[in-house]
Amino acid sequence: MEDVLGILVGALALIILFLGLPWLILHYITRWKQAKTLTGEDEKLLDELHYTARRLEERLQTIERIIAADNPDFRPAQPLREDEGRYDYSRRN
């Protein structure tokens, strides 16, 4: 009886070692490779966030121009860069 139990434990250990462990490693490698790519939904969300950020930046610049027109001593927190006004919203990343 003990011989049969020893053989079963040995066979189970070999199956786990040569089948179970490689399967587990390959399974998680596949999951890891899939997780590092962006889905179409993620890209759409990023595009929407980028567009919203640009609109908010334009609104802030408009408010700063209005305040500067009313108060000549007002200075914006950051000076405008030259290339900010030339951004094309139809351009995609």
mmCIF file of N, CA and C in Angstrom:
data_model
loop_
_atom_site.group_PDB
_atom_site.id
_atom_site.type_symbol
_atom_site.label_atom_id
_atom_site.label_comp_id
_atom_site.label_asym_id
_atom_site.label_seq_id
_atom_site.Cartn_x
_atom_site.Cartn_y
_atom_site.Cartn_z
ATOM 1 N N MET A 1 0.810 -1.180 0.000
ATOM 2 C CA MET A 1 0.000 0.000 0.000
ATOM 3 C C MET A 1 0.864 1.259 0.000
ATOM 4 N N GLU A 2 1.931 1.211 0.779
ATOM 5 C CA GLU A 2 2.815 2.376 0.831
ATOM 6 C C GLU A 2 3.548 2.562 -0.487
ATOM 7 N N ASP A 3 3.859 1.490 -1.192
ATOM 8 C CA ASP A 3 4.530 1.593 -2.489
ATOM 9 C C ASP A 3 3.624 2.280 -3.519
ATOM 10 N N VAL A 4 2.360 1.927 -3.516
ATOM 11 C CA VAL A 4 1.411 2.513 -4.458
ATOM 12 C C VAL A 4 1.243 4.005 -4.162
ATOM 13 N N LEU A 5 1.158 4.342 -2.879
ATOM 14 C CA LEU A 5 1.016 5.744 -2.477
ATOM 15 C C LEU A 5 2.257 6.544 -2.867
ATOM 16 N N GLY A 6 3.430 5.952 -2.697
ATOM 17 C CA GLY A 6 4.672 6.614 -3.082
ATOM 18 C C GLY A 6 4.757 6.842 -4.582
ATOM 19 N N ILE A 7 4.296 5.873 -5.360
ATOM 20 C CA ILE A 7 4.297 6.004 -6.814
ATOM 21 C C ILE A 7 3.307 7.088 -7.256
ATOM 22 N N LEU A 8 2.130 7.135 -6.638
ATOM 23 C CA LEU A 8 1.145 8.160 -6.965
ATOM 24 C C LEU A 8 1.647 9.565 -6.624
ATOM 25 N N VAL A 9 2.278 9.708 -5.479
ATOM 26 C CA VAL A 9 2.820 11.011 -5.084
ATOM 27 C C VAL A 9 3.934 11.418 -6.048
ATOM 28 N N GLY A 10 4.785 10.496 -6.418
ATOM 29 C CA GLY A 10 5.858 10.790 -7.370
ATOM 30 C C GLY A 10 5.316 11.170 -8.735
ATOM 31 N N ALA A 11 4.308 10.410 -9.215
ATOM 32 C CA ALA A 11 3.704 10.713 -10.510
ATOM 33 C C ALA A 11 3.019 12.083 -10.482
ATOM 34 N N LEU A 12 2.339 12.392 -9.383
ATOM 35 C CA LEU A 12 1.680 13.688 -9.243
ATOM 36 C C LEU A 12 2.705 14.818 -9.221
ATOM 37 N N ALA A 13 3.807 14.621 -8.549
ATOM 38 C CA ALA A 13 4.863 15.632 -8.501
ATOM 39 C C ALA A 13 5.455 15.876 -9.884
ATOM 40 N N LEU A 14 5.678 14.802 -10.644
ATOM 41 C CA LEU A 14 6.209 14.948 -11.997
ATOM 42 C C LEU A 14 5.216 15.656 -12.927
ATOM 43 N N ILE A 15 3.946 15.327 -12.809
ATOM 44 C CA ILE A 15 2.929 15.980 -13.632
ATOM 45 C C ILE A 15 2.865 17.471 -13.316
ATOM 46 N N ILE A 16 2.873 17.797 -12.031
ATOM 47 C CA ILE A 16 2.845 19.208 -11.639
ATOM 48 C C ILE A 16 4.097 19.920 -12.124
ATOM 49 N N LEU A 17 5.245 19.293 -12.000
ATOM 50 C CA LEU A 17 6.505 19.914 -12.374
ATOM 51 C C LEU A 17 6.609 20.141 -13.880
ATOM 52 N N PHE A 18 6.245 19.147 -14.675
ATOM 53 C CA PHE A 18 6.464 19.236 -16.116
ATOM 54 C C PHE A 18 5.252 19.731 -16.923
ATOM 55 N N LEU A 19 4.072 19.688 -16.358
ATOM 56 C CA LEU A 19 2.886 20.181 -17.071
ATOM 57 C C LEU A 19 2.272 21.414 -16.411
ATOM 58 N N GLY A 20 2.054 21.336 -15.138
ATOM 59 C CA GLY A 20 1.368 22.412 -14.422
ATOM 60 C C GLY A 20 2.173 23.693 -14.331
ATOM 61 N N LEU A 21 3.423 23.592 -13.961
ATOM 62 C CA LEU A 21 4.264 24.780 -13.796
ATOM 63 C C LEU A 21 4.503 25.508 -15.116
ATOM 64 N N PRO A 22 4.880 24.819 -16.203
ATOM 65 C CA PRO A 22 5.022 25.545 -17.481
ATOM 66 C C PRO A 22 3.708 26.161 -17.964
ATOM 67 N N TRP A 23 2.595 25.448 -17.776
ATOM 68 C CA TRP A 23 1.315 26.008 -18.172
ATOM 69 C C TRP A 23 1.019 27.286 -17.395
ATOM 70 N N LEU A 24 1.274 27.295 -16.104
ATOM 71 C CA LEU A 24 1.035 28.462 -15.268
ATOM 72 C C LEU A 24 1.908 29.646 -15.700
ATOM 73 N N ILE A 25 3.169 29.381 -15.955
ATOM 74 C CA ILE A 25 4.084 30.444 -16.385
ATOM 75 C C ILE A 25 3.661 31.004 -17.737
ATOM 76 N N LEU A 26 3.367 30.145 -18.698
ATOM 77 C CA LEU A 26 2.957 30.599 -20.027
ATOM 78 C C LEU A 26 1.613 31.335 -19.985
ATOM 79 N N HIS A 27 0.724 30.896 -19.123
ATOM 80 C CA HIS A 27 -0.565 31.560 -18.983
ATOM 81 C C HIS A 27 -0.374 33.007 -18.539
ATOM 82 N N TYR A 28 0.441 33.234 -17.518
ATOM 83 C CA TYR A 28 0.628 34.588 -17.017
ATOM 84 C C TYR A 28 1.503 35.444 -17.935
ATOM 85 N N ILE A 29 2.392 34.835 -18.683
ATOM 86 C CA ILE A 29 3.147 35.595 -19.690
ATOM 87 C C ILE A 29 2.190 36.115 -20.757
ATOM 88 N N THR A 30 1.246 35.285 -21.188
ATOM 89 C CA THR A 30 0.261 35.700 -22.183
ATOM 90 C C THR A 30 -0.609 36.825 -21.631
ATOM 91 N N ARG A 31 -1.049 36.703 -20.378
ATOM 92 C CA ARG A 31 -1.859 37.760 -19.754
ATOM 93 C C ARG A 31 -1.071 39.063 -19.664
ATOM 94 N N TRP A 32 0.204 38.977 -19.337
ATOM 95 C CA TRP A 32 1.056 40.151 -19.195
ATOM 96 C C TRP A 32 1.220 40.857 -20.542
ATOM 97 N N LYS A 33 1.398 40.083 -21.614
ATOM 98 C CA LYS A 33 1.550 40.677 -22.940
ATOM 99 C C LYS A 33 0.254 41.331 -23.409
ATOM 100 N N GLN A 34 -0.875 40.761 -23.085
ATOM 101 C CA GLN A 34 -2.148 41.338 -23.477
ATOM 102 C C GLN A 34 -2.446 42.612 -22.693
ATOM 103 N N ALA A 35 -2.040 42.665 -21.443
ATOM 104 C CA ALA A 35 -2.360 43.799 -20.583
ATOM 105 C C ALA A 35 -1.561 45.043 -20.946
ATOM 106 N N LYS A 36 -0.432 44.931 -21.588
ATOM 107 C CA LYS A 36 0.384 46.108 -21.856
ATOM 108 C C LYS A 36 -0.026 46.835 -23.138
ATOM 109 N N THR A 37 -1.019 46.345 -23.839
ATOM 110 C CA THR A 37 -1.489 47.036 -25.031
ATOM 111 C C THR A 37 -2.763 47.802 -24.692
ATOM 112 N N LEU A 38 -2.977 48.915 -25.378
ATOM 113 C CA LEU A 38 -4.183 49.710 -25.177
ATOM 114 C C LEU A 38 -5.307 49.167 -26.050
ATOM 115 N N THR A 39 -6.473 49.123 -25.486
ATOM 116 C CA THR A 39 -7.636 48.711 -26.263
ATOM 117 C C THR A 39 -8.170 49.926 -27.021
ATOM 118 N N GLY A 40 -9.056 49.681 -27.933
ATOM 119 C CA GLY A 40 -9.677 50.775 -28.674
ATOM 120 C C GLY A 40 -10.437 51.716 -27.751
ATOM 121 N N GLU A 41 -11.073 51.151 -26.740
ATOM 122 C CA GLU A 41 -11.802 51.969 -25.763
ATOM 123 C C GLU A 41 -10.846 52.856 -24.967
ATOM 124 N N ASP A 42 -9.670 52.307 -24.606
ATOM 125 C CA ASP A 42 -8.666 53.101 -23.893
ATOM 126 C C ASP A 42 -8.157 54.255 -24.760
ATOM 127 N N GLU A 43 -7.911 53.987 -26.026
ATOM 128 C CA GLU A 43 -7.440 55.036 -26.932
ATOM 129 C C GLU A 43 -8.494 56.119 -27.110
ATOM 130 N N LYS A 44 -9.752 55.721 -27.204
ATOM 131 C CA LYS A 44 -10.831 56.700 -27.343
ATOM 132 C C LYS A 44 -10.913 57.570 -26.089
ATOM 133 N N LEU A 45 -10.796 56.962 -24.925
ATOM 134 C CA LEU A 45 -10.834 57.715 -23.676
ATOM 135 C C LEU A 45 -9.667 58.696 -23.591
ATOM 136 N N LEU A 46 -8.489 58.267 -23.987
ATOM 137 C CA LEU A 46 -7.329 59.155 -23.979
ATOM 138 C C LEU A 46 -7.519 60.321 -24.948
ATOM 139 N N ASP A 47 -8.076 60.059 -26.113
ATOM 140 C CA ASP A 47 -8.348 61.128 -27.072
ATOM 141 C C ASP A 47 -9.334 62.144 -26.499
ATOM 142 N N GLU A 48 -10.386 61.646 -25.847
ATOM 143 C CA GLU A 48 -11.373 62.545 -25.252
ATOM 144 C C GLU A 48 -10.749 63.379 -24.131
ATOM 145 N N LEU A 49 -9.927 62.761 -23.310
ATOM 146 C CA LEU A 49 -9.264 63.494 -22.229
ATOM 147 C C LEU A 49 -8.313 64.544 -22.778
ATOM 148 N N HIS A 50 -7.596 64.205 -23.828
ATOM 149 C CA HIS A 50 -6.675 65.154 -24.433
ATOM 150 C C HIS A 50 -7.440 66.334 -25.026
ATOM 151 N N TYR A 51 -8.527 66.071 -25.702
ATOM 152 C CA TYR A 51 -9.342 67.126 -26.281
ATOM 153 C C TYR A 51 -9.912 68.029 -25.182
ATOM 154 N N THR A 52 -10.410 67.426 -24.090
ATOM 155 C CA THR A 52 -10.956 68.202 -22.977
ATOM 156 C C THR A 52 -9.881 69.064 -22.332
ATOM 157 N N ALA A 53 -8.683 68.531 -22.173
ATOM 158 C CA ALA A 53 -7.588 69.304 -21.587
ATOM 159 C C ALA A 53 -7.242 70.502 -22.470
ATOM 160 N N ARG A 54 -7.228 70.306 -23.769
ATOM 161 C CA ARG A 54 -6.947 71.423 -24.684
ATOM 162 C C ARG A 54 -8.040 72.487 -24.598
ATOM 163 N N ARG A 55 -9.293 72.075 -24.522
ATOM 164 C CA ARG A 55 -10.391 73.041 -24.410
ATOM 165 C C ARG A 55 -10.286 73.821 -23.103
ATOM 166 N N LEU A 56 -9.967 73.134 -22.010
ATOM 167 C CA LEU A 56 -9.817 73.813 -20.723
ATOM 168 C C LEU A 56 -8.646 74.794 -20.758
ATOM 169 N N GLU A 57 -7.576 74.417 -21.427
ATOM 170 C CA GLU A 57 -6.436 75.315 -21.554
ATOM 171 C C GLU A 57 -6.812 76.562 -22.350
ATOM 172 N N GLU A 58 -7.590 76.389 -23.414
ATOM 173 C CA GLU A 58 -8.047 77.535 -24.190
ATOM 174 C C GLU A 58 -8.948 78.445 -23.362
ATOM 175 N N ARG A 59 -9.828 77.844 -22.562
ATOM 176 C CA ARG A 59 -10.700 78.646 -21.697
ATOM 177 C C ARG A 59 -9.888 79.448 -20.692
ATOM 178 N N LEU A 60 -8.883 78.819 -20.106
ATOM 179 C CA LEU A 60 -8.033 79.515 -19.146
ATOM 180 C C LEU A 60 -7.304 80.678 -19.807
ATOM 181 N N GLN A 61 -6.813 80.468 -21.004
ATOM 182 C CA GLN A 61 -6.133 81.545 -21.724
ATOM 183 C C GLN A 61 -7.097 82.681 -22.036
ATOM 184 N N THR A 62 -8.338 82.354 -22.370
ATOM 185 C CA THR A 62 -9.336 83.393 -22.636
ATOM 186 C C THR A 62 -9.619 84.198 -21.378
ATOM 187 N N ILE A 63 -9.781 83.511 -20.255
ATOM 188 C CA ILE A 63 -10.028 84.201 -18.989
ATOM 189 C C ILE A 63 -8.844 85.092 -18.634
ATOM 190 N N GLU A 64 -7.635 84.601 -18.843
ATOM 191 C CA GLU A 64 -6.454 85.404 -18.545
ATOM 192 C C GLU A 64 -6.394 86.642 -19.442
ATOM 193 N N ARG A 65 -6.782 86.518 -20.703
ATOM 194 C CA ARG A 65 -6.795 87.680 -21.598
ATOM 195 C C ARG A 65 -7.830 88.703 -21.155
ATOM 196 N N ILE A 66 -8.998 88.224 -20.706
ATOM 197 C CA ILE A 66 -10.046 89.132 -20.238
ATOM 198 C C ILE A 66 -9.580 89.872 -18.984
ATOM 199 N N ILE A 67 -8.996 89.139 -18.052
ATOM 200 C CA ILE A 67 -8.506 89.768 -16.823
ATOM 201 C C ILE A 67 -7.379 90.741 -17.133
ATOM 202 N N ALA A 68 -6.492 90.381 -18.042
ATOM 203 C CA ALA A 68 -5.386 91.270 -18.417
ATOM 204 C C ALA A 68 -5.906 92.545 -19.074
ATOM 205 N N ALA A 69 -6.999 92.442 -19.810
ATOM 206 C CA ALA A 69 -7.570 93.634 -20.434
ATOM 207 C C ALA A 69 -8.188 94.559 -19.383
ATOM 208 N N ASP A 70 -8.778 93.993 -18.334
ATOM 209 C CA ASP A 70 -9.389 94.789 -17.271
ATOM 210 C C ASP A 70 -8.361 95.327 -16.280
ATOM 211 N N ASN A 71 -7.306 94.555 -16.050
ATOM 212 C CA ASN A 71 -6.305 94.928 -15.056
ATOM 213 C C ASN A 71 -4.923 94.877 -15.713
ATOM 214 N N PRO A 72 -4.316 96.017 -16.014
ATOM 215 C CA PRO A 72 -3.028 96.014 -16.712
ATOM 216 C C PRO A 72 -1.877 95.426 -15.885
ATOM 217 N N ASP A 73 -2.022 95.345 -14.567
ATOM 218 C CA ASP A 73 -0.965 94.793 -13.713
ATOM 219 C C ASP A 73 -0.998 93.258 -13.658
ATOM 220 N N PHE A 74 -2.032 92.655 -14.202
ATOM 221 C CA PHE A 74 -2.165 91.196 -14.153
ATOM 222 C C PHE A 74 -1.162 90.536 -15.092
ATOM 223 N N ARG A 75 -0.509 89.511 -14.606
ATOM 224 C CA ARG A 75 0.412 88.705 -15.413
ATOM 225 C C ARG A 75 -0.004 87.238 -15.295
ATOM 226 N N PRO A 76 -0.139 86.554 -16.426
ATOM 227 C CA PRO A 76 -0.482 85.121 -16.359
ATOM 228 C C PRO A 76 0.604 84.338 -15.627
ATOM 229 N N ALA A 77 0.211 83.216 -15.071
ATOM 230 C CA ALA A 77 1.151 82.388 -14.303
ATOM 231 C C ALA A 77 2.287 81.892 -15.174
ATOM 232 N N GLN A 78 1.990 81.482 -16.380
ATOM 233 C CA GLN A 78 3.013 80.993 -17.299
ATOM 234 C C GLN A 78 2.866 81.724 -18.627
ATOM 235 N N PRO A 79 3.961 82.183 -19.193
ATOM 236 C CA PRO A 79 3.851 82.844 -20.498
ATOM 237 C C PRO A 79 3.441 81.834 -21.575
ATOM 238 N N LEU A 80 2.732 82.321 -22.574
ATOM 239 C CA LEU A 80 2.292 81.469 -23.680
ATOM 240 C C LEU A 80 3.471 81.098 -24.558
ATOM 241 N N ARG A 81 3.511 79.856 -24.952
ATOM 242 C CA ARG A 81 4.533 79.429 -25.904
ATOM 243 C C ARG A 81 4.071 79.785 -27.296
ATOM 244 N N GLU A 82 5.010 79.940 -28.183
ATOM 245 C CA GLU A 82 4.689 80.357 -29.546
ATOM 246 C C GLU A 82 3.901 79.298 -30.312
ATOM 247 N N ASP A 83 4.156 78.016 -30.043
ATOM 248 C CA ASP A 83 3.535 76.961 -30.838
ATOM 249 C C ASP A 83 2.169 76.535 -30.318
ATOM 250 N N GLU A 84 1.678 77.091 -29.223
ATOM 251 C CA GLU A 84 0.400 76.648 -28.668
ATOM 252 C C GLU A 84 -0.783 77.018 -29.548
ATOM 253 N N GLY A 85 -0.717 78.149 -30.208
ATOM 254 C CA GLY A 85 -1.836 78.576 -31.023
ATOM 255 C C GLY A 85 -1.951 77.826 -32.330
ATOM 256 N N ARG A 86 -0.972 77.049 -32.693
ATOM 257 C CA ARG A 86 -0.956 76.358 -33.987
ATOM 258 C C ARG A 86 -1.339 74.888 -33.876
ATOM 259 N N TYR A 87 -1.924 74.471 -32.789
ATOM 260 C CA TYR A 87 -2.272 73.063 -32.613
ATOM 261 C C TYR A 87 -3.451 72.694 -33.484
ATOM 262 N N ASP A 88 -3.333 71.570 -34.173
ATOM 263 C CA ASP A 88 -4.395 71.076 -35.043
ATOM 264 C C ASP A 88 -5.154 69.975 -34.313
ATOM 265 N N TYR A 89 -6.445 70.233 -33.976
ATOM 266 C CA TYR A 89 -7.227 69.271 -33.217
ATOM 267 C C TYR A 89 -7.593 68.019 -34.018
ATOM 268 N N SER A 90 -7.539 68.091 -35.313
ATOM 269 C CA SER A 90 -7.869 66.920 -36.115
ATOM 270 C C SER A 90 -6.711 65.919 -36.168
ATOM 271 N N ARG A 91 -5.544 66.335 -35.708
ATOM 272 C CA ARG A 91 -4.366 65.455 -35.724
ATOM 273 C C ARG A 91 -4.527 64.376 -34.663
ATOM 274 N N ARG A 92 -4.252 63.158 -35.028
ATOM 275 C CA ARG A 92 -4.389 62.031 -34.117
ATOM 276 C C ARG A 92 -3.021 61.462 -33.784
ATOM 277 N N ASN A 93 -2.882 60.932 -32.587
ATOM 278 C CA ASN A 93 -1.619 60.320 -32.162
ATOM 279 C C ASN A 93 -1.505 58.923 -32.692
#
